[in-house]
């Protein structure tokens, strides 16, 4: 099995099941033209996020890591009328590209893009009364994932869904002594998922055009306000 094959199968699935979409295609083209790294979710993972948010009946979504707004557009499209998405991005250049992409998709009134480090922005998010969030997508700087998970849980409700991208890292997640802070952070977050009684979780390995990685899926199973430990 090779990355070429995974990419070919991703293309096959995407051509079959992910309808061509001018705004999503334009978002990727504009992101590439502006020199943004091509680390957005794949089209089929984007569609999975859309499906999960729909299944969740999400009305309020929180995203960590906007980049050019590709995953943002997928998630915002899952919202019903009156739904809102807050997305947090630390790089002003990424945010500028994302803002234009989100506007082109007709979603400027749905998406609230905030520029700054996520941990600095979260107090404002919490004060904003959009919480609890029905759905959270964590996809920013990986070393902060344990903190992002902890803060997301506090902004959740019974039944909220939290998705964390990039938890397999080409299999490096099993390297106990890894010198990669992102890997160590994912391992710490996984320990939190095991110990945290207010959630139940799984994680899946994926292959595709972005190589070998995966995501974690966390369901909040008791009211986060009721601290159980
Ligand atoms: N979710 C996007 C990809 C995000 S890539 C998609 O799938 O389309 C990760 C993004 O997180 C980058 O744009 C990076 O600038 C941003 N980021 C890095 N550190 C951050 C921080 N501390 N707070 C908020 N965003 C951060
Ligand atoms: C990286 C970040 C991502 O969110 C991703 O999906 C893939 C790679 C990275 O920082 O390398
Ligand atoms: Mg990612």
CSV table of N, CA, C and O and ligand atoms in Angstrom, one decimal, residues 39-41 63 65-67 70-71 88-91 94 116-118 137 139-141 148, ligand 1:
chain,number,residue,atom,x,y,z
A,39,UNK,N,-2.6,21.9,4.7
A,39,UNK,CA,-2.9,20.9,5.8
A,39,UNK,C,-4.3,20.9,6.3
A,39,UNK,O,-4.7,20.5,7.3
A,40,UNK,N,-5.2,21.5,5.4
A,40,UNK,CA,-6.6,21.4,5.6
A,40,UNK,C,-7.1,19.9,5.6
A,40,UNK,O,-6.4,19.0,5.1
A,41,UNK,N,-8.2,19.7,6.2
A,41,UNK,CA,-8.8,18.3,6.1
A,41,UNK,C,-9.1,18.0,4.7
A,41,UNK,O,-9.3,18.8,3.8
A,63,UNK,N,-14.5,26.0,16.6
A,63,UNK,CA,-13.3,25.4,15.9
A,63,UNK,C,-12.0,26.1,16.4
A,63,UNK,O,-11.9,27.3,16.4
A,65,UNK,N,-8.3,26.5,15.1
A,65,UNK,CA,-7.4,26.4,13.9
A,65,UNK,C,-8.2,26.6,12.6
A,65,UNK,O,-8.8,25.6,12.1
A,66,UNK,N,-8.3,27.8,12.0
A,66,UNK,CA,-9.1,28.1,10.9
A,66,UNK,C,-8.3,27.8,9.6
A,66,UNK,O,-8.9,27.4,8.6
A,67,UNK,N,-7.0,28.1,9.6
A,67,UNK,CA,-6.2,28.1,8.3
A,67,UNK,C,-6.9,28.9,7.3
A,67,UNK,O,-7.3,30.1,7.5
A,70,UNK,N,-11.2,26.1,5.2
A,70,UNK,CA,-11.8,25.0,4.4
A,70,UNK,C,-12.7,24.1,5.3
A,70,UNK,O,-13.9,23.9,5.0
A,71,UNK,N,-12.2,23.7,6.5
A,71,UNK,CA,-13.1,22.9,7.4
A,71,UNK,C,-14.2,23.8,8.0
A,71,UNK,O,-15.3,23.3,8.2
A,88,UNK,N,-11.2,30.0,15.7
A,88,UNK,CA,-10.0,30.7,16.3
A,88,UNK,C,-8.8,30.5,15.5
A,88,UNK,O,-8.4,29.3,15.2
A,89,UNK,N,-8.1,31.6,15.2
A,89,UNK,CA,-6.9,31.5,14.3
A,89,UNK,C,-5.8,32.5,14.8
A,89,UNK,O,-6.1,33.7,14.9
A,90,UNK,N,-4.6,32.0,15.0
A,90,UNK,CA,-3.6,32.9,15.6
A,90,UNK,C,-2.8,33.7,14.5
A,90,UNK,O,-2.2,34.7,14.7
A,91,UNK,N,-2.8,33.2,13.2
A,91,UNK,CA,-2.0,33.8,12.2
A,91,UNK,C,-2.9,34.8,11.4
A,91,UNK,O,-3.8,34.4,10.7
A,94,UNK,N,-3.4,33.9,7.7
A,94,UNK,CA,-4.3,32.8,7.5
A,94,UNK,C,-5.7,33.4,7.7
A,94,UNK,O,-6.6,33.0,6.9
A,116,UNK,N,-6.2,35.5,17.1
A,116,UNK,CA,-5.4,35.5,18.3
A,116,UNK,C,-5.1,34.1,18.7
A,116,UNK,O,-5.5,33.1,18.0
A,117,UNK,N,-4.2,33.9,19.8
A,117,UNK,CA,-4.0,32.5,20.2
A,117,UNK,C,-5.2,32.0,20.9
A,117,UNK,O,-5.9,32.7,21.7
A,118,UNK,N,-5.6,30.8,20.6
A,118,UNK,CA,-6.9,30.2,21.1
A,118,UNK,C,-7.0,30.4,22.6
A,118,UNK,O,-8.1,30.7,23.1
A,137,UNK,N,-14.4,21.3,17.1
A,137,UNK,CA,-13.4,20.7,16.2
A,137,UNK,C,-12.0,21.3,16.6
A,137,UNK,O,-11.8,22.5,16.5
A,139,UNK,N,-8.2,21.6,16.0
A,139,UNK,CA,-7.3,21.4,14.8
A,139,UNK,C,-6.3,22.5,14.7
A,139,UNK,O,-6.0,23.0,13.6
A,140,UNK,N,-5.8,23.0,15.8
A,140,UNK,CA,-4.8,24.1,15.8
A,140,UNK,C,-3.4,23.5,16.2
A,140,UNK,O,-3.0,22.5,15.7
A,141,UNK,N,-2.7,24.2,17.0
A,141,UNK,CA,-1.3,23.8,17.4
A,141,UNK,C,-1.4,22.6,18.3
A,141,UNK,O,-2.2,22.6,19.3
A,148,UNK,N,-6.8,22.4,25.2
A,148,UNK,CA,-8.0,22.7,24.3
A,148,UNK,C,-9.1,21.7,24.6
A,148,UNK,O,-10.2,22.1,24.7
B,1,LIG,N1,-8.9,23.3,10.4
B,1,LIG,C1,-8.2,23.7,9.2
B,1,LIG,C2,-6.7,23.4,9.3
B,1,LIG,C3,-6.1,24.1,10.5
B,1,LIG,S1,-4.3,24.1,10.4
B,1,LIG,C4,-8.8,22.9,8.0
B,1,LIG,O1,-8.9,21.7,8.1
B,1,LIG,O2,-9.1,23.5,7.0
B,1,LIG,C5,-3.9,24.7,12.0
B,1,LIG,C6,-4.1,26.2,12.1
B,1,LIG,O3,-4.0,26.5,13.5
B,1,LIG,C7,-3.1,27.1,11.4
B,1,LIG,O4,-3.8,28.0,10.6
B,1,LIG,C8,-2.4,27.8,12.5
B,1,LIG,O5,-2.0,29.1,12.2
B,1,LIG,C9,-3.4,27.8,13.6
B,1,LIG,N2,-2.8,27.9,15.0
B,1,LIG,C10,-1.6,27.6,15.4
B,1,LIG,N3,-1.4,27.9,16.7
B,1,LIG,C11,-2.6,28.4,17.1
B,1,LIG,C12,-3.0,29.0,18.3
B,1,LIG,N4,-2.3,29.0,19.4
B,1,LIG,N5,-4.3,29.5,18.4
B,1,LIG,C13,-5.1,29.5,17.3
B,1,LIG,N6,-4.7,29.0,16.1
B,1,LIG,C14,-3.5,28.5,16.0
